[in-house]
Short mmCIF file of C-alpha atoms and ligand atoms in Angstrom, two decimals:
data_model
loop_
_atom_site.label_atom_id
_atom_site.label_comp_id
_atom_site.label_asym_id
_atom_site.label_seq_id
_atom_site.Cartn_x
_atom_site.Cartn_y
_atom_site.Cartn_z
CA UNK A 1 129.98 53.27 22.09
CA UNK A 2 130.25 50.37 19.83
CA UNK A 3 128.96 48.43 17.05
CA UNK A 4 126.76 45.07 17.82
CA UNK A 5 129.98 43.00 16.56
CA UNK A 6 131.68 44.13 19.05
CA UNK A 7 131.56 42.71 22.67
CA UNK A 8 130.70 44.85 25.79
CA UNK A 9 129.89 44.36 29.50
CA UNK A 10 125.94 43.83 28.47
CA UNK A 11 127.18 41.04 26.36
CA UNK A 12 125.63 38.55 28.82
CA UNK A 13 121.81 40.05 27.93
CA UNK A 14 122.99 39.72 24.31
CA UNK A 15 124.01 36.05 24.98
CA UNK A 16 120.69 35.22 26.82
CA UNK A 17 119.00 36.47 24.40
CA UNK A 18 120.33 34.68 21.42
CA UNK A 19 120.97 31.32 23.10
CA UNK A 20 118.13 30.32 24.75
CA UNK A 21 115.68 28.30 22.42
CA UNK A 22 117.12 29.42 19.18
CA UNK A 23 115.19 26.93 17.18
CA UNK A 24 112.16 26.54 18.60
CA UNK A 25 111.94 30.63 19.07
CA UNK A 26 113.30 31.09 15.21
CA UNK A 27 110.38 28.92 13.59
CA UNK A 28 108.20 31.19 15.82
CA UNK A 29 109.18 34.38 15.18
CA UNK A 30 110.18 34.15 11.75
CA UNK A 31 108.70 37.66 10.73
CA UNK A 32 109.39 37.15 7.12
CA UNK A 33 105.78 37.08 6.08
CA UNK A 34 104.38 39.88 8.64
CA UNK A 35 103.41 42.95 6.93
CA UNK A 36 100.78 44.53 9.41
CA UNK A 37 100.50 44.47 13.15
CA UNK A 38 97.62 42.53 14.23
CA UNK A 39 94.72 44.05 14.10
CA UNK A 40 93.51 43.26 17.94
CA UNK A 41 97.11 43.94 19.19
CA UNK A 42 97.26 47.50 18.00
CA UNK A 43 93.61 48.54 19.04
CA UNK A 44 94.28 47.06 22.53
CA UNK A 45 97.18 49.03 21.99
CA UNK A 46 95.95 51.95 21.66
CA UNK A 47 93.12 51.38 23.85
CA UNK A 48 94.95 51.08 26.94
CA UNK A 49 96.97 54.82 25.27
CA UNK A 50 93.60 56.33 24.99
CA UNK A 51 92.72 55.13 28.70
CA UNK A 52 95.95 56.49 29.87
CA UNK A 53 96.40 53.02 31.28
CA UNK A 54 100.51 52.82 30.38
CA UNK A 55 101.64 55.29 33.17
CA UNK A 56 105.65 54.73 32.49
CA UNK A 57 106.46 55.20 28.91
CA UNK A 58 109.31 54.81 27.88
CA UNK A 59 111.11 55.66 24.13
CA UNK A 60 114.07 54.01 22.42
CA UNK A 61 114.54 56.42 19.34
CA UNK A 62 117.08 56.92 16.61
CA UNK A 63 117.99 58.61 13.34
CA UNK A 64 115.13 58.12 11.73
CA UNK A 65 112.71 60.17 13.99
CA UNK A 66 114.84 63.24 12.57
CA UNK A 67 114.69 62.26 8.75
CA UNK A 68 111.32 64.64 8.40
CA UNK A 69 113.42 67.73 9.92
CA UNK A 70 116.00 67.26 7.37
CA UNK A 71 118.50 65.45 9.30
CA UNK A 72 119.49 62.38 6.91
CA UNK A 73 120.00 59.23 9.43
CA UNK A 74 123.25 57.38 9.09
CA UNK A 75 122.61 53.92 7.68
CA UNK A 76 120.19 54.44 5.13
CA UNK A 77 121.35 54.99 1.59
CA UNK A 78 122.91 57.59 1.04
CA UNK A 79 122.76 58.53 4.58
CA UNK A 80 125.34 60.20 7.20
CA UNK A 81 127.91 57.42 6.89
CA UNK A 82 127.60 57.17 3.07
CA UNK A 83 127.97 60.92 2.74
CA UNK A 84 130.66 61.36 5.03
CA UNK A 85 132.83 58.28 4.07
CA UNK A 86 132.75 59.80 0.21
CA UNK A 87 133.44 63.11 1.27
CA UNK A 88 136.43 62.26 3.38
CA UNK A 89 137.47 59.06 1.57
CA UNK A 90 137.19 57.10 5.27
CA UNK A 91 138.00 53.66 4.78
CA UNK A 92 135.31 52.83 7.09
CA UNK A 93 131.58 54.36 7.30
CA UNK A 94 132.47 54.63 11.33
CA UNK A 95 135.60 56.40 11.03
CA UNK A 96 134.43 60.07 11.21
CA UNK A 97 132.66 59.21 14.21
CA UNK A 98 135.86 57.46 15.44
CA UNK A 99 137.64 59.41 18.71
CA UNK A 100 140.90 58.58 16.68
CA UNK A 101 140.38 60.66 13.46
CA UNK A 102 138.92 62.97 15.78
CA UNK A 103 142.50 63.25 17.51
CA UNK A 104 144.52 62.90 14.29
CA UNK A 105 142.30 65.51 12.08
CA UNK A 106 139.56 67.75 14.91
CA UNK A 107 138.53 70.06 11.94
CA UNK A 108 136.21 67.92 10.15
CA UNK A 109 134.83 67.37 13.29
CA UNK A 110 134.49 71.31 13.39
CA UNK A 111 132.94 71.56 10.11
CA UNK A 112 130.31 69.23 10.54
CA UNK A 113 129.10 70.88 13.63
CA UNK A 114 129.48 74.48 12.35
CA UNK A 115 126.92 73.20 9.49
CA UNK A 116 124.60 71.44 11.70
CA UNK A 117 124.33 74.26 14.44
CA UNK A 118 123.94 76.36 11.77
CA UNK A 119 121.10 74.64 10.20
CA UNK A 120 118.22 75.31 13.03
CA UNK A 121 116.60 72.09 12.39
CA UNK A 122 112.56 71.87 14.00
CA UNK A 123 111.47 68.69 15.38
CA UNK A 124 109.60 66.36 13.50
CA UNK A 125 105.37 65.71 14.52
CA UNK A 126 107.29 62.41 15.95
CA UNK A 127 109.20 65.10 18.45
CA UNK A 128 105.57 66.78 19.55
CA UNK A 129 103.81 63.35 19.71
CA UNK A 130 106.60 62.44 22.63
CA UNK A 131 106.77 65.90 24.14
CA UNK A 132 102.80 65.66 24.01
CA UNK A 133 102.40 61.90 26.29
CA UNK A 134 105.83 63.58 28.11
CA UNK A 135 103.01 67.02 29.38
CA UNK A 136 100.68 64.08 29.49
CA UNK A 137 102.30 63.14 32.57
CA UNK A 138 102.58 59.48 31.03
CA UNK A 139 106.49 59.06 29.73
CA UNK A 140 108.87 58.03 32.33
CA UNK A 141 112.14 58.52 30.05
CA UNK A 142 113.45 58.98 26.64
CA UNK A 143 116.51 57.37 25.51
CA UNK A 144 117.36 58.37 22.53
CA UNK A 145 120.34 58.41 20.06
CA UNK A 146 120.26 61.50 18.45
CA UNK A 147 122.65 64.32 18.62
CA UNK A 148 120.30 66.61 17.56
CA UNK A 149 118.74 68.31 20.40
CA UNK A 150 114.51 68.09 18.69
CA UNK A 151 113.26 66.92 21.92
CA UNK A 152 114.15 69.80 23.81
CA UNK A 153 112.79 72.18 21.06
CA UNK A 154 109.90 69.93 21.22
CA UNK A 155 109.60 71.22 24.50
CA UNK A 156 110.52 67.78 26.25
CA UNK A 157 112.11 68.90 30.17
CA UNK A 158 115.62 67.92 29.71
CA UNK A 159 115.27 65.65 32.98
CA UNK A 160 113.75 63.09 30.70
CA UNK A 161 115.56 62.97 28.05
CA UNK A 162 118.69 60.54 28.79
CA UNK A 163 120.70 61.30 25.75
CA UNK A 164 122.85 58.37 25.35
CA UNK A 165 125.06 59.31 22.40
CA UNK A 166 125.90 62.98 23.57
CA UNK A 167 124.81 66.38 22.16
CA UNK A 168 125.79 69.69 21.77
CA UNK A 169 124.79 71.44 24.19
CA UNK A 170 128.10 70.98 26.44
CA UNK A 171 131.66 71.12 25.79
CA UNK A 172 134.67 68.84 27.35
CA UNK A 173 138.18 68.11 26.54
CA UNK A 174 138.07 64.40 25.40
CA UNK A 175 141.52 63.47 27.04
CA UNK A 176 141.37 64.98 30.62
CA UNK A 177 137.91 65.47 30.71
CA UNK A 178 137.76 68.83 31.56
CA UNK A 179 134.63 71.20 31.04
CA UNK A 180 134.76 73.46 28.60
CA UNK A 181 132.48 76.44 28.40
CA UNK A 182 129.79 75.77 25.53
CA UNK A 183 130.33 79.33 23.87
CA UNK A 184 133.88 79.38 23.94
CA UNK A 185 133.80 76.59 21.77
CA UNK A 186 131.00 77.87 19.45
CA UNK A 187 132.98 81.31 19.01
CA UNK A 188 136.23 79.67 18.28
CA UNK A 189 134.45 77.43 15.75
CA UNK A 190 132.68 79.91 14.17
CA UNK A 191 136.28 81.86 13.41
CA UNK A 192 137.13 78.29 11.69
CA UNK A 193 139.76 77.66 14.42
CA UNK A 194 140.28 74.67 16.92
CA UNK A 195 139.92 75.11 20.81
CA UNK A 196 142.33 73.17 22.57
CA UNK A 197 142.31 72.33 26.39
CA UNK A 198 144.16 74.89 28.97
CA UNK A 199 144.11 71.78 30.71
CA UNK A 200 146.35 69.56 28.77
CA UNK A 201 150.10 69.83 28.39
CA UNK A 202 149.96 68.45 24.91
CA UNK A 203 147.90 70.19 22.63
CA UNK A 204 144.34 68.64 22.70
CA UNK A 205 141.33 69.56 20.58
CA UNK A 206 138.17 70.31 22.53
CA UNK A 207 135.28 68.39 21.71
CA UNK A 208 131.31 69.13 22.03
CA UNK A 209 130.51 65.89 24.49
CA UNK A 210 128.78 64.08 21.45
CA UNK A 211 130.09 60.30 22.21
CA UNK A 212 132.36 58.71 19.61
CA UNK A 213 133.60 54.94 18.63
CA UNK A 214 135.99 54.13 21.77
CA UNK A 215 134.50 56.76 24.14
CA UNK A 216 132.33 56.12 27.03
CA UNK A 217 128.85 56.52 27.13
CA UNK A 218 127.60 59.19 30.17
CA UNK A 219 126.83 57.72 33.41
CA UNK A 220 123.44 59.07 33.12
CA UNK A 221 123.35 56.16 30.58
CA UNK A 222 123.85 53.43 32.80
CA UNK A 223 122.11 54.86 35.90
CA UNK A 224 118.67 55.29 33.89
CA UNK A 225 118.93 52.08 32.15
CA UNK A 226 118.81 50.44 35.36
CA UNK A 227 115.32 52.38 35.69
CA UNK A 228 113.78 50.58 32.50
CA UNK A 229 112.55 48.12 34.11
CA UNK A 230 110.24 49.91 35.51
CA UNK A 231 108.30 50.88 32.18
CA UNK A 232 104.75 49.21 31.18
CA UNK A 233 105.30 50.52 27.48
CA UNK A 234 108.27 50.63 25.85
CA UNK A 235 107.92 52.87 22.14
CA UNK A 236 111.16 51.87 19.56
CA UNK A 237 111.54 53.89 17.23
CA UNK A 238 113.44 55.55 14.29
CA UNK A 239 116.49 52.80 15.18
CA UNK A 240 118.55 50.13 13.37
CA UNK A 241 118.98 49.03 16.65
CA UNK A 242 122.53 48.09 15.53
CA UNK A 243 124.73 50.10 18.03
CA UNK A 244 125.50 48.49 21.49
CA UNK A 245 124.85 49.41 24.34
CA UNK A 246 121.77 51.15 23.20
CA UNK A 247 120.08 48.67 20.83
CA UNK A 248 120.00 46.44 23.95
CA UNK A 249 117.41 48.77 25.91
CA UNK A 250 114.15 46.89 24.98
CA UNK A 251 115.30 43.57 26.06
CA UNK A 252 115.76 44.81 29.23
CA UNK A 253 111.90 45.53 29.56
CA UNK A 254 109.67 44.14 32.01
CA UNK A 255 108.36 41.32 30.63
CA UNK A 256 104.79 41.87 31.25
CA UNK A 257 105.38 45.62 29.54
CA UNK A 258 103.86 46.37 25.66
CA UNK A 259 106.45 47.19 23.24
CA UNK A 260 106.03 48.59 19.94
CA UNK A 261 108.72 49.10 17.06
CA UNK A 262 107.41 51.86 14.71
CA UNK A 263 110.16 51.73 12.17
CA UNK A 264 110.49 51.96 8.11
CA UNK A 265 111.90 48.77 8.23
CA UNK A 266 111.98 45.66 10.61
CA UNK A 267 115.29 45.41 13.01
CA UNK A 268 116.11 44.41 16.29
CA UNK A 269 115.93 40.58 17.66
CA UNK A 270 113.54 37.94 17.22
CA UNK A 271 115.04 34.88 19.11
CA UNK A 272 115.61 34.24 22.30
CA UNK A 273 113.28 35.43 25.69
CA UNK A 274 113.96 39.04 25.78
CA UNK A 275 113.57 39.46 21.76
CA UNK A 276 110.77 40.63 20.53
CA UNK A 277 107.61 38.29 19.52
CA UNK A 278 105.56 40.41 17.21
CA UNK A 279 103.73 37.13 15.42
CA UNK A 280 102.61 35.58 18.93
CA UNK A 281 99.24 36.34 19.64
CA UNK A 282 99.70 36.42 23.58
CA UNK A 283 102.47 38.54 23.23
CA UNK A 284 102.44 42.22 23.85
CA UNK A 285 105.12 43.04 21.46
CA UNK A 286 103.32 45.11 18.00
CA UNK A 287 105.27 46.21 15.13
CA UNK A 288 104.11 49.20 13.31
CA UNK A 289 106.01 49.27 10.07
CA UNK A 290 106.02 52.91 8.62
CA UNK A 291 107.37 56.46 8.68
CA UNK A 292 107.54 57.56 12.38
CA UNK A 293 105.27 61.06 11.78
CA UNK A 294 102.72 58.95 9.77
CA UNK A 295 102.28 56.69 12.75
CA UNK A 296 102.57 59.25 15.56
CA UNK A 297 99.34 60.87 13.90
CA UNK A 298 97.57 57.93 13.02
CA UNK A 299 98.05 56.99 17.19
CA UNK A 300 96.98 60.22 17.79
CA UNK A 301 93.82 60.50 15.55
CA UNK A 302 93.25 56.66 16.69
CA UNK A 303 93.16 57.93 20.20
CA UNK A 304 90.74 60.71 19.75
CA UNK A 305 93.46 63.36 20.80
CA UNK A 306 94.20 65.63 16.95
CA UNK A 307 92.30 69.09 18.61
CA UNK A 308 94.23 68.70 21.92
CA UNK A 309 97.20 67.87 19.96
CA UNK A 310 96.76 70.62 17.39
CA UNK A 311 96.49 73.01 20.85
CA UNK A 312 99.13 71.86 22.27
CA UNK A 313 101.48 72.37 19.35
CA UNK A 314 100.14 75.84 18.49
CA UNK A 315 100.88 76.49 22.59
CA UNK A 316 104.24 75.62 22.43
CA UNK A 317 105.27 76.89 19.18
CA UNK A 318 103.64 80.84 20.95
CA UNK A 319 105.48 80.27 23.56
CA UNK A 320 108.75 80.30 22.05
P1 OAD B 401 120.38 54.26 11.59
O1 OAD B 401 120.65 55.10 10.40
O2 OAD B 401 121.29 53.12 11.84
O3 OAD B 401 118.92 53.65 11.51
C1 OAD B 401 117.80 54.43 11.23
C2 OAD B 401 116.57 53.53 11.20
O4 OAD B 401 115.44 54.37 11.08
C3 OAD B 401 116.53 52.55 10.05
O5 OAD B 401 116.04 51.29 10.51
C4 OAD B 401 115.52 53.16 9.07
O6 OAD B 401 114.78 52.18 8.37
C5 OAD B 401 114.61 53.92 10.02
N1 OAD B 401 114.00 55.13 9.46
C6 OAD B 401 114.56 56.09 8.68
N2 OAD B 401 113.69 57.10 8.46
C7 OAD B 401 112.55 56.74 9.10
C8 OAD B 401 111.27 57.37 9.28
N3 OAD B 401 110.99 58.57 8.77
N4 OAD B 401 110.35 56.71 10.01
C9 OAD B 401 110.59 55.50 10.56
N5 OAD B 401 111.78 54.88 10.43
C10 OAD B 401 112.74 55.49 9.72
O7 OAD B 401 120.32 55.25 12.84
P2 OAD B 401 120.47 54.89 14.38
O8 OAD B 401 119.89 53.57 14.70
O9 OAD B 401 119.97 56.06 15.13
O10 OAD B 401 126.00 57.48 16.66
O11 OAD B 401 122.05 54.82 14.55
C11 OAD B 401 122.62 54.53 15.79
C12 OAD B 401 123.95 55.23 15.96
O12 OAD B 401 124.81 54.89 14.88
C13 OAD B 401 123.85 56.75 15.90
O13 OAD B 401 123.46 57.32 17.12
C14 OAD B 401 125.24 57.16 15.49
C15 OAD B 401 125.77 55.98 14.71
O14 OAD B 401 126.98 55.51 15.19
C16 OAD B 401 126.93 58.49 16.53
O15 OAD B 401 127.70 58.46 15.64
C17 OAD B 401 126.98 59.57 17.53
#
């Protein structure tokens, strides 16, 4: 994983997307003075939702999708990084998440997951409102960001969930790569000590396969992304869209597909082909500038669906 500064193999969709037309697409797109999506754009929006005419839906989330549930996101102020850079005195906001500090100093690492697997966070209405399209039969994948595991308590089938940063849910050695049972981990954590691979001759801390600054992302990744394509909506949300490759997903769209940013605060690309053209009329790209659970019900009451949403929630939540 790295930051946007720094270059990776999709470098060439970043290039194409920032080089071609600059100008002319900058005076275009300059999104200074947009405050609400266009009025026509988002009812034909969510006329075609209603209509169930998007059939591949596809979601690009981040942090910010988990705020409601308690889970700060990182970038925000006094966020994650903030937090974490004060407690620890990092001279970076990235270098807790950094597979370096992880090597020279695992428990911190160990701390912060005892305290967030210990915190039994419940998704967001952002969660149900993808798990709800996802039973729907109308989401092809969702990408997300987040560590935290809410889709699948949403009750989102893991096979669509690609999750590109990691989670907790398995266990590996970061050096040799070995698997590492899940529990094993937990149980050694909980005692406060360190697990370190049978594997390895030197001693080396196990790791829950989150992903970390200079560590890979999973295959699953890059075998999915090639897959996007294939969307006809594309649903950003909760995302700085700062963190490569991830926050290059929706310029790889289709691009006849809708895409909509629902985000507290404008990000992502504006120049270039692939970027996103919110102020052109013929355009299918809409910006939706708000808190992600506010949105996902006003979509939802827009669409006619808050007693079959309301059902489905109360179903899922009795069957757990
Ligand atoms: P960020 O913290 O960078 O961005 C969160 C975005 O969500 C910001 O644009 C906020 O404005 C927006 N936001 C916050 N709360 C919101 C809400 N309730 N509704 C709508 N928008 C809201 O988080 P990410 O983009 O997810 O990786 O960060 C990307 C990666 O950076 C993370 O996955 C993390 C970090 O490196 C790891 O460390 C594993």
């Amino acid at each position: 994983m790295e930051s946007k500064t720094n270059k990776t193999e999709v470098e060439q969709i970043s290039e194409r997307i920032k080089n071609i037309d600059i100008n002319k697409e900058v005076e275009e797109q300059d999104t200074k003075n947009e405050k609400k999506p266009e009025s026509t754009k988002y009812l034909d929006f969510i006329s075609q939702l209603k209509e169930n005419r998007f059939k591949s839906i596809i979601f690009m989330t981040g942090a910010g999708i988990s705020t409601s549930s308690g889970i700060p996101d990182f970038r925000s102020k006094g966020g994650l990084f903030q937090q974490l850079q004060e407690k620890y005195e990092l001279s970076t906001p990235e270098e807790f998440f950094d597979i370096n500090t992880f090597k020279k100093n695992p428990m911190i690492f160990y701390e912060f997951s005892k305290d967030f697997l210990s915190a039994d966070y419940q998704p967001s209405q952002f969660h149900y409102f993808m798990s709800f399209l996802t039973h729907k039969g109308l989401v092809k994948f969702i990408f997300t960001q987040n560590i935290d595991g809410l889709e699948l308590k949403a009750g989102i089938p893991k096979d669509k969930i690609i999750f590109a940063h990691g989670n907790f849910l398995e266990a590996h050695c970061p050096k040799c790569h070995l698997s590492i049972d899940i529990n094993e981990l937990n149980k050694k954590n909980e005692k406060g000590e360190i697990l370190y691979c049978p594997n390895c001759k030197k001693k080396s801390p196990c790791k829950w396969k989150v992903v970390f600054y200079g560590e890979d992302l999973d295959q699953n990744f890059y075998l999915k992304r090639r897959e996007i394509t294939e969307g006809d909506l594309g649903i950003i949300c909760g995302t700085s869209l700062l963190v490569q490759p991830f926050c290059l997903l929706p310029y790889m769209m289709n691009k006849n597909a809708t895409r909509v940013l629902i985000n507290r605060d404008m990000v992502g690309e504006t120049r270039g082909k692939a970027g996103f053209k919110f102020n052109k009329e013929d355009s299918h790209d809409l910006f939706i500038q708000g808190y992600s659970d506010d949105i996902a019900l006003q979509i939802i009451k827009d669409c006619g669906w808050e007693k079959e949403f309301d059902e489905f929630i109360k179903n899922l939540k009795n069957q757990s």
